[in-house]
């Protein structure tokens, strides 16, 4: 069995041979991952088979919560859930978002989403409205910022697997944003100067506490757009425009 424990870095630097006490250890049987971080707390995901649960870990106080949000996924034929962690800024309540993309039973050529929300305050999972659009990459956990979780999606596209070369115009890209307070979705267009489909998938990230959209341009430049005020598309600015060169492609 493996485990995770709080341990001060300063003590380790002074004495690399320090022994870790088992008092603050938390064991797991199979896999563990970091769902996200918010206000100094790390949300850890534990999974054994199709059983999931979480713990909140505070590295500053070296404390870890009891097991939270325990649930069993009964649908073994569907894909695995993806998770994100954030805070409802209206109440200060921490929440976990779980989603996955399933094949539509009525139309096997298309896909649908299943979205669940867990609130730390009531320790309860509940279903919420599914995505209005399917995320570009169904393995994308989303990006948390200011009480929202955000995904890059494609408008008028209902498939989670697609040849990227079939995306022919930039207007297909949309940012889907889930507000953890209202538990509703909003959609934002990408910067108007993003006028050519990148040769590889563009991405969303957080940079300097702002939502950022980055993409490759013509295979020679890396471009980052930064939304200075969240939700206000007019405030998106061109942040960096870095040129690069491909020296050679060596087969192996």
Coordinates of C-alpha atoms in Angstrom, one line a residue:
X1 CA 0.0 0.0 0.0
X2 CA 1.2 3.5 -0.8
X3 CA 0.4 6.7 1.0
X4 CA 0.7 10.5 1.0
X5 CA 1.9 12.6 3.9
X6 CA 2.5 16.2 4.9
X7 CA 6.2 16.9 5.4
X8 CA 8.0 20.3 5.7
X9 CA 10.5 20.9 3.0
X10 CA 12.8 22.9 5.4
X11 CA 13.3 19.8 7.6
X12 CA 14.1 17.7 4.5
X13 CA 16.7 20.2 3.3
X14 CA 18.4 20.2 6.7
X15 CA 18.3 16.4 7.0
X16 CA 17.7 14.4 3.8
X17 CA 17.6 11.2 5.8
X18 CA 14.6 12.4 7.9
X19 CA 12.0 9.8 8.8
X20 CA 8.4 10.6 7.8
X21 CA 5.9 10.0 10.6
X22 CA 2.9 7.9 9.9
X23 CA 0.6 10.1 11.9
X24 CA -0.5 12.3 8.9
X25 CA -0.3 9.6 6.3
X26 CA -3.3 8.7 4.1
X27 CA -3.1 5.4 2.3
X28 CA -4.6 4.4 -1.1
X29 CA -5.0 1.1 -2.8
X30 CA -4.7 1.9 -6.5
X31 CA -4.4 5.4 -8.0
X32 CA -4.3 8.9 -6.7
X33 CA -4.1 12.2 -8.5
X34 CA -4.4 15.9 -7.9
X35 CA -7.7 17.2 -9.2
X36 CA -6.8 20.9 -8.6
X37 CA -5.9 23.5 -6.1
X38 CA -7.9 26.4 -4.7
X39 CA -7.0 28.9 -1.9
X40 CA -4.1 26.8 -0.7
X41 CA -6.0 23.5 -0.6
X42 CA -5.2 20.5 -2.8
X43 CA -8.0 18.3 -3.9
X44 CA -6.8 14.7 -4.1
X45 CA -8.7 12.1 -6.1
X46 CA -8.5 8.4 -5.1
X47 CA -9.7 5.6 -7.2
X48 CA -10.0 1.9 -6.8
X49 CA -11.6 0.2 -9.9
X50 CA -14.8 2.3 -10.5
X51 CA -14.9 3.6 -6.9
X52 CA -14.0 7.3 -6.4
X53 CA -13.4 9.5 -3.4
X54 CA -11.6 12.7 -2.5
X55 CA -9.6 14.3 0.3
X56 CA -8.7 18.0 0.8
X57 CA -5.1 18.4 1.8
X58 CA -3.7 21.6 3.4
X59 CA 0.1 21.5 3.0
X60 CA 0.5 24.6 5.2
X61 CA -1.1 23.0 8.2
X62 CA -0.1 19.4 7.2
X63 CA -3.7 18.3 7.7
X64 CA -5.8 16.1 5.4
X65 CA -9.6 15.8 5.5
X66 CA -11.6 12.6 5.9
X67 CA -12.8 10.8 2.7
X68 CA -15.3 12.9 0.8
X69 CA -17.6 12.4 -2.1
X70 CA -17.5 8.6 -2.2
X71 CA -19.4 7.1 -5.1
X72 CA -19.4 4.0 -7.3
X73 CA -19.7 4.3 -11.1
X74 CA -22.1 1.6 -12.1
X75 CA -21.8 2.1 -15.8
X76 CA -18.7 0.0 -16.7
X77 CA -19.2 0.5 -20.4
X78 CA -18.8 4.3 -20.3
X79 CA -15.7 6.3 -20.2
X80 CA -14.0 7.4 -17.0
X81 CA -15.0 10.6 -15.3
X82 CA -12.8 13.7 -15.4
X83 CA -12.7 16.1 -12.4
X84 CA -12.0 19.7 -11.5
X85 CA -12.0 21.5 -8.2
X86 CA -13.0 25.0 -7.4
X87 CA -14.9 27.4 -5.1
X88 CA -18.4 28.8 -5.2
X89 CA -17.3 32.5 -4.7
X90 CA -20.8 33.5 -3.5
X91 CA -20.8 31.2 -0.5
X92 CA -17.2 30.1 -0.1
X93 CA -18.2 26.5 -0.6
X94 CA -15.7 24.1 -2.3
X95 CA -17.1 22.1 -5.1
X96 CA -15.9 19.2 -7.4
X97 CA -17.1 18.9 -11.0
X98 CA -17.2 15.4 -12.5
X99 CA -18.0 14.9 -16.2
X100 CA -17.6 12.3 -18.9
X101 CA -18.7 11.9 -22.5
X102 CA -20.9 8.9 -23.3
X103 CA -22.1 7.6 -26.6
X104 CA -25.7 8.5 -27.3
X105 CA -27.9 5.4 -26.9
X106 CA -30.4 6.8 -29.4
X107 CA -27.8 7.9 -32.0
X108 CA -24.6 5.9 -31.9
X109 CA -22.9 8.3 -34.2
X110 CA -23.1 11.1 -31.7
X111 CA -22.1 11.7 -28.1
X112 CA -23.6 13.2 -25.0
X113 CA -22.2 14.5 -21.7
X114 CA -22.9 13.7 -18.1
X115 CA -22.1 16.3 -15.6
X116 CA -22.2 15.9 -11.8
X117 CA -21.4 18.3 -9.0
X118 CA -20.3 17.6 -5.5
X119 CA -20.5 20.2 -2.7
X120 CA -18.2 19.9 0.3
X121 CA -20.8 21.6 2.5
X122 CA -23.4 18.9 2.2
X123 CA -21.2 16.0 1.1
X124 CA -23.6 15.1 -1.7
X125 CA -23.4 14.4 -5.5
X126 CA -26.1 15.6 -7.8
X127 CA -26.6 15.7 -11.6
X128 CA -26.6 19.1 -13.2
X129 CA -27.3 20.3 -16.8
X130 CA -25.1 18.6 -19.4
X131 CA -22.7 20.6 -21.5
X132 CA -24.4 22.8 -24.2
X133 CA -21.4 21.8 -26.4
X134 CA -19.0 18.9 -26.4
X135 CA -15.5 19.8 -25.3
X136 CA -12.8 19.7 -27.9
X137 CA -10.8 17.1 -26.0
X138 CA -12.9 14.7 -23.9
X139 CA -9.9 14.0 -21.7
X140 CA -9.6 17.6 -20.8
X141 CA -10.4 18.3 -17.1
X142 CA -11.2 21.9 -17.7
X143 CA -9.6 25.1 -16.2
X144 CA -10.7 26.6 -13.0
X145 CA -10.7 30.4 -12.5
X146 CA -12.6 32.8 -10.3
X147 CA -15.4 30.3 -9.4
X148 CA -15.8 28.9 -12.9
X149 CA -14.6 25.9 -14.8
X150 CA -13.9 26.4 -18.5
X151 CA -13.5 24.2 -21.5
X152 CA -12.7 24.7 -25.1
X153 CA -15.5 23.4 -27.3
X154 CA -16.8 23.2 -30.8
X155 CA -20.1 24.8 -31.9
X156 CA -22.5 22.7 -34.0
X157 CA -20.4 19.6 -33.4
X158 CA -21.7 16.6 -31.5
X159 CA -18.9 14.2 -31.6
X160 CA -16.1 13.7 -29.1
X161 CA -13.8 12.0 -31.6
X162 CA -13.1 13.9 -34.8
X163 CA -10.3 14.4 -37.3
X164 CA -8.8 17.8 -36.4
X165 CA -8.3 18.5 -40.1
X166 CA -12.1 18.6 -40.4
X167 CA -12.2 21.9 -38.4
X168 CA -12.0 24.4 -41.2
X169 CA -13.0 27.8 -39.7
X170 CA -12.2 29.4 -36.4
X171 CA -15.8 30.4 -35.6
X172 CA -16.3 26.7 -34.6
X173 CA -14.3 27.3 -31.4
X174 CA -16.1 28.4 -28.3
X175 CA -15.2 28.7 -24.6
X176 CA -17.9 27.0 -22.4
X177 CA -17.8 28.3 -18.8
X178 CA -19.6 26.6 -15.8
X179 CA -20.4 29.1 -13.0
X180 CA -20.0 27.2 -9.7
X181 CA -22.4 29.6 -8.0
X182 CA -25.3 29.5 -10.3
X183 CA -24.4 26.1 -11.8
X184 CA -25.2 27.4 -15.2
X185 CA -23.2 27.7 -18.4
X186 CA -22.0 30.7 -20.4
X187 CA -20.3 30.8 -23.8
X188 CA -17.5 33.1 -25.0
X189 CA -16.1 33.6 -28.4
X190 CA -12.3 33.6 -29.0
X191 CA -10.4 36.7 -29.8
X192 CA -11.4 38.3 -33.1
X193 CA -7.8 38.3 -34.3
X194 CA -7.7 34.5 -34.1
X195 CA -8.6 34.2 -37.8
X196 CA -6.9 31.0 -38.9
X197 CA -7.3 27.4 -37.6
X198 CA -4.1 26.3 -35.9
X199 CA -2.2 23.2 -37.1
X200 CA -2.7 21.5 -33.7
X201 CA -5.4 21.8 -31.0
X202 CA -5.4 25.2 -29.2
X203 CA -5.6 25.1 -25.4
X204 CA -7.0 27.0 -22.4
X205 CA -4.9 27.7 -19.3
X206 CA -4.6 30.2 -16.5
X207 CA -1.7 32.7 -16.6
X208 CA -1.2 35.5 -14.1
X209 CA -4.7 35.0 -12.7
X210 CA -6.3 35.4 -16.2
X211 CA -7.9 32.9 -18.6
X212 CA -5.6 32.4 -21.6
X213 CA -6.0 30.9 -25.0
X214 CA -2.9 29.7 -26.8
X215 CA -2.4 28.3 -30.2
X216 CA 0.2 27.5 -32.9
X217 CA 0.3 29.8 -35.8
X218 CA 1.4 28.4 -39.2
X219 CA 3.8 26.0 -37.5
X220 CA 6.3 28.7 -36.8
X221 CA 4.8 30.9 -34.0
X222 CA 3.3 30.3 -30.5
X223 CA 0.5 32.8 -29.6
X224 CA -1.1 33.5 -26.2
X225 CA -4.2 35.6 -25.8
X226 CA -5.1 36.8 -22.3
X227 CA -8.6 37.7 -21.1
X228 CA -7.8 40.6 -18.7
X229 CA -11.3 40.7 -17.3
X230 CA -13.0 37.4 -17.1
X231 CA -16.2 37.2 -19.3
X232 CA -15.5 40.5 -21.1
X233 CA -14.4 39.5 -24.6
X234 CA -13.5 43.0 -25.5
X235 CA -10.8 43.0 -22.9
X236 CA -8.9 40.1 -24.4
X237 CA -5.4 41.2 -25.3
X238 CA -2.6 39.7 -27.3
X239 CA 0.0 38.8 -24.7
X240 CA 2.9 37.0 -26.4
X241 CA 3.8 36.1 -29.9
X242 CA 6.9 33.8 -29.8
X243 CA 8.5 32.5 -33.0
X244 CA 10.2 29.2 -33.2
X245 CA 11.9 27.0 -35.8
X246 CA 11.8 23.3 -36.6
X247 CA 15.3 22.2 -37.2
X248 CA 14.7 18.7 -38.3
X249 CA 12.4 15.7 -37.8
X250 CA 14.4 12.6 -37.1
X251 CA 12.6 9.2 -37.4
X252 CA 13.2 6.6 -34.8

